[in-house]
């Protein structure tokens, strides 16, 4: 079994190249935001907390779709200039707090929406949703979503061709390899909500799609993955060169990765 990257380490792995990370990470499908709005969780002037804002990929859309005021938690201060630049163009009250969610002091019974995009797997699951519930107003919503790199329901030739390269690397809590990916483990995620005793049964949706990359984009994207980003500069470069060689030589410079975007939305009980 691959080693698991600890949350404290993982949270600090993504800000080494902020602009490179921002340039290559794929956006979430627009259907995901449409679904979020359809649940009643996101609407104009809803008081919102975002956990793990990162490069602001979801922050942008939350602001555009009405989140106001928006408080963003991001433990890596290297993302601050990018997040502040995003907020500067929005007509919303924006606050950035440099803290992990578990350590942040936040007002209770305060938020209409707590959102987290491809970040909640780094949170201590023993306390994560219980703390979320304490921060939400009664009847408020939590929305957790992810872009999952790999769809267990579809064959993925590039994934298969690169297993020998990636297999020895440590993995994040979102990708345990031997098991269903964190975001796609429906029973586990629904169980986490049920265990708190504070949420109505969640609604969820999965959106399969395909990400097309050229050889350079393969190197750029994989260079943002935590299992590769934690390596020494020399080892990281060696792995990326091997991946790009596979892309160029076996896939003629055009790689298709099967993606799934998953979202779970739950409402805090009124009583």
XYZ file of C-alpha atoms in Angstrom:
271
model
C 0.000 0.000 0.000
C 1.288 3.460 -0.887
C 2.270 5.819 1.913
C -0.364 8.398 2.807
C 0.630 12.067 2.824
C -0.190 13.679 6.167
C -2.578 16.658 6.070
C -0.059 19.038 7.639
C 2.419 18.277 4.862
C -0.181 18.144 2.106
C -1.584 21.589 2.787
C 1.816 23.143 2.078
C 2.552 21.317 -1.189
C 0.527 23.349 -3.669
C 1.852 26.887 -3.339
C 5.418 26.400 -4.584
C 4.419 27.607 -8.060
C 1.188 29.515 -7.576
C 0.835 30.802 -11.130
C 1.789 27.465 -12.662
C -0.794 25.759 -10.469
C -3.418 28.315 -11.420
C -2.650 28.005 -15.134
C -3.033 24.224 -15.401
C -5.637 23.081 -12.872
C -8.873 22.356 -14.773
C -12.087 24.195 -13.847
C -15.147 22.488 -12.447
C -17.994 21.738 -14.865
C -20.613 24.454 -14.941
C -23.299 21.820 -14.300
C -21.859 21.448 -10.818
C -22.600 25.078 -9.977
C -26.037 24.829 -11.562
C -26.746 21.861 -9.305
C -25.443 23.770 -6.283
C -27.802 26.649 -7.036
C -30.714 24.272 -7.647
C -30.419 22.892 -4.107
C -30.936 26.364 -2.659
C -27.456 26.376 -1.129
C -25.985 29.216 -3.225
C -27.866 32.427 -3.913
C -27.163 36.171 -4.012
C -25.799 37.601 -0.760
C -25.461 34.300 1.061
C -22.904 34.471 3.868
C -20.267 31.974 2.759
C -17.190 30.256 4.154
C -14.816 28.512 1.754
C -12.436 25.911 3.178
C -9.122 25.516 1.337
C -9.474 28.203 -1.309
C -6.104 27.415 -2.918
C -5.744 29.276 -6.211
C -9.336 30.483 -6.091
C -10.688 28.188 -8.786
C -13.997 27.836 -6.937
C -13.698 31.220 -5.218
C -14.134 32.993 -8.558
C -17.415 31.251 -9.324
C -18.756 31.558 -5.783
C -18.237 35.316 -5.943
C -19.720 35.543 -9.436
C -22.790 33.587 -8.353
C -23.547 35.712 -5.327
C -21.506 34.587 -2.319
C -21.292 37.758 -0.215
C -19.722 38.167 2.230
C -17.181 35.434 1.515
C -14.583 34.302 4.033
C -11.862 32.134 2.497
C -9.630 29.860 4.559
C -6.282 29.008 2.971
C -3.382 27.714 5.083
C -0.696 28.466 2.475
C 0.051 32.224 2.452
C 1.707 31.948 -0.975
C -1.771 31.922 -2.519
C -2.698 35.233 -0.857
C -1.804 37.637 -3.708
C -3.771 35.577 -6.225
C -6.799 35.278 -3.962
C -6.734 38.976 -3.148
C -6.558 39.833 -6.858
C -9.636 37.697 -7.497
C -11.510 39.394 -4.677
C -10.495 42.853 -5.888
C -12.541 42.421 -9.053
C -15.652 41.231 -7.213
C -18.374 43.412 -5.739
C -18.361 41.489 -2.484
C -17.028 41.675 1.040
C -14.041 39.302 1.053
C -11.925 38.141 4.000
C -8.891 35.867 3.684
C -7.729 33.911 6.727
C -4.436 32.011 6.674
C -5.329 28.931 8.678
C -6.178 25.283 8.458
C -9.877 24.704 9.058
C -9.328 22.718 12.248
C -7.372 25.578 13.814
C -9.478 28.520 12.651
C -11.593 30.465 15.133
C -14.857 31.240 13.363
C -18.316 32.450 14.414
C -20.864 29.753 15.172
C -24.401 29.666 13.747
C -23.244 32.279 11.257
C -22.908 30.980 7.683
C -25.563 30.253 5.078
C -23.098 28.140 3.087
C -19.846 26.367 3.880
C -18.121 25.253 0.674
C -14.961 23.312 -0.056
C -13.594 22.424 -3.496
C -11.059 19.586 -3.809
C -9.845 20.320 -0.292
C -11.984 18.649 2.364
C -10.054 15.372 2.168
C -7.158 17.265 3.830
C -9.397 18.051 6.834
C -9.405 15.831 9.922
C -12.578 13.874 9.190
C -13.155 13.126 12.866
C -14.026 16.771 13.507
C -14.580 18.264 10.047
C -18.325 18.008 9.484
C -19.154 18.440 13.162
C -17.331 21.768 13.136
C -18.998 22.709 9.845
C -22.407 22.103 11.420
C -21.540 24.368 14.348
C -20.651 27.207 11.963
C -23.810 26.979 9.866
C -27.046 28.694 10.674
C -29.877 26.200 11.243
C -31.062 25.411 7.723
C -27.721 26.436 6.208
C -25.889 24.250 3.717
C -22.531 22.595 3.294
C -21.293 21.788 -0.212
C -18.226 19.646 -0.811
C -16.954 18.985 -4.314
C -13.949 17.569 -6.106
C -12.346 17.084 -9.482
C -11.236 13.452 -9.456
C -8.397 12.590 -11.842
C -9.548 9.172 -13.001
C -12.927 7.521 -13.457
C -13.173 3.948 -12.088
C -16.024 3.297 -14.526
C -13.967 4.010 -17.667
C -10.760 2.558 -19.062
C -7.878 5.032 -18.890
C -4.979 4.123 -21.158
C -2.599 6.826 -19.916
C -3.256 5.894 -16.305
C -2.458 2.268 -17.109
C 0.662 3.191 -19.073
C 2.089 5.269 -16.218
C 1.330 3.025 -13.252
C 4.902 1.745 -13.093
C 6.083 5.356 -12.711
C 3.493 6.513 -10.189
C 2.960 3.375 -8.097
C 5.887 3.965 -5.693
C 4.784 7.505 -4.833
C 2.906 8.543 -1.708
C -0.722 9.524 -2.187
C -3.087 12.129 -0.777
C -6.158 11.116 1.267
C -8.235 11.655 -1.891
C -6.523 8.813 -3.780
C -5.813 5.596 -1.904
C -5.421 3.600 -5.167
C -6.485 0.291 -3.638
C -9.899 1.689 -2.736
C -12.589 3.924 -4.172
C -11.365 7.531 -4.401
C -12.442 9.647 -1.430
C -14.876 11.796 -3.398
C -16.495 8.812 -5.140
C -16.971 6.697 -2.005
C -20.667 7.432 -1.621
C -21.256 5.187 1.389
C -18.360 6.710 3.307
C -19.290 10.296 2.505
C -22.970 9.814 3.371
C -21.884 8.012 6.518
C -19.753 10.971 7.563
C -22.775 13.258 7.332
C -25.030 10.801 9.163
C -22.512 10.307 11.968
C -22.794 13.955 12.991
C -26.539 13.679 13.553
C -26.825 17.306 12.459
C -27.581 17.166 8.722
C -30.486 16.186 6.544
C -29.607 13.385 4.086
C -27.243 14.829 1.456
C -27.945 15.079 -2.239
C -25.088 14.389 -4.622
C -24.178 14.283 -8.297
C -21.266 12.933 -10.337
C -20.282 14.509 -13.653
C -17.971 12.440 -15.895
C -15.944 14.328 -18.481
C -12.680 14.110 -20.411
C -9.578 16.253 -19.978
C -7.335 16.494 -23.060
C -3.666 17.369 -22.506
C -0.650 17.817 -24.733
C 2.775 16.635 -23.613
C 3.768 19.898 -21.925
C 0.419 20.082 -20.147
C 0.913 16.562 -18.810
C 4.138 17.717 -17.168
C 2.562 20.908 -15.863
C -0.507 19.192 -14.418
C 1.239 16.225 -12.844
C 3.756 18.636 -11.374
C 0.935 20.014 -9.204
C 0.005 16.618 -7.736
C 0.981 16.236 -4.090
C 2.759 12.892 -4.499
C 5.101 14.424 -7.082
C 5.325 17.921 -5.618
C 6.777 16.613 -2.351
C 9.806 15.070 -4.075
C 13.235 16.634 -4.375
C 13.704 18.882 -7.405
C 15.787 16.245 -9.177
C 13.415 13.363 -8.469
C 10.382 15.443 -9.365
C 11.928 16.382 -12.712
C 12.845 12.757 -13.411
C 9.264 11.590 -12.822
C 7.782 14.375 -14.943
C 10.158 13.647 -17.810
C 9.132 9.984 -17.717
C 5.443 10.916 -17.796
C 5.963 13.321 -20.685
C 7.951 10.692 -22.570
C 5.022 8.287 -22.290
C 2.656 11.030 -23.472
C 4.820 11.858 -26.467
C 5.957 8.388 -27.509
C 2.925 6.229 -26.723
C 0.116 8.776 -27.171
C 1.557 11.008 -29.914
C 1.409 14.038 -27.652
C -2.343 13.904 -26.987
C -3.481 12.412 -23.687
C -7.078 11.934 -22.584
C -7.690 11.624 -18.844
C -11.077 10.491 -17.644
C -12.383 12.866 -15.000
C -15.272 12.809 -12.550
C -16.494 15.895 -10.738
C -18.405 14.954 -7.592
C -20.494 17.198 -5.343
C -22.307 16.547 -2.061
C -24.741 19.087 -0.585
C -26.369 18.764 2.832
C -28.562 21.038 4.921
C -28.063 21.549 8.633
C -31.145 20.452 10.509
C -33.353 23.195 11.849
C -33.522 21.576 15.274
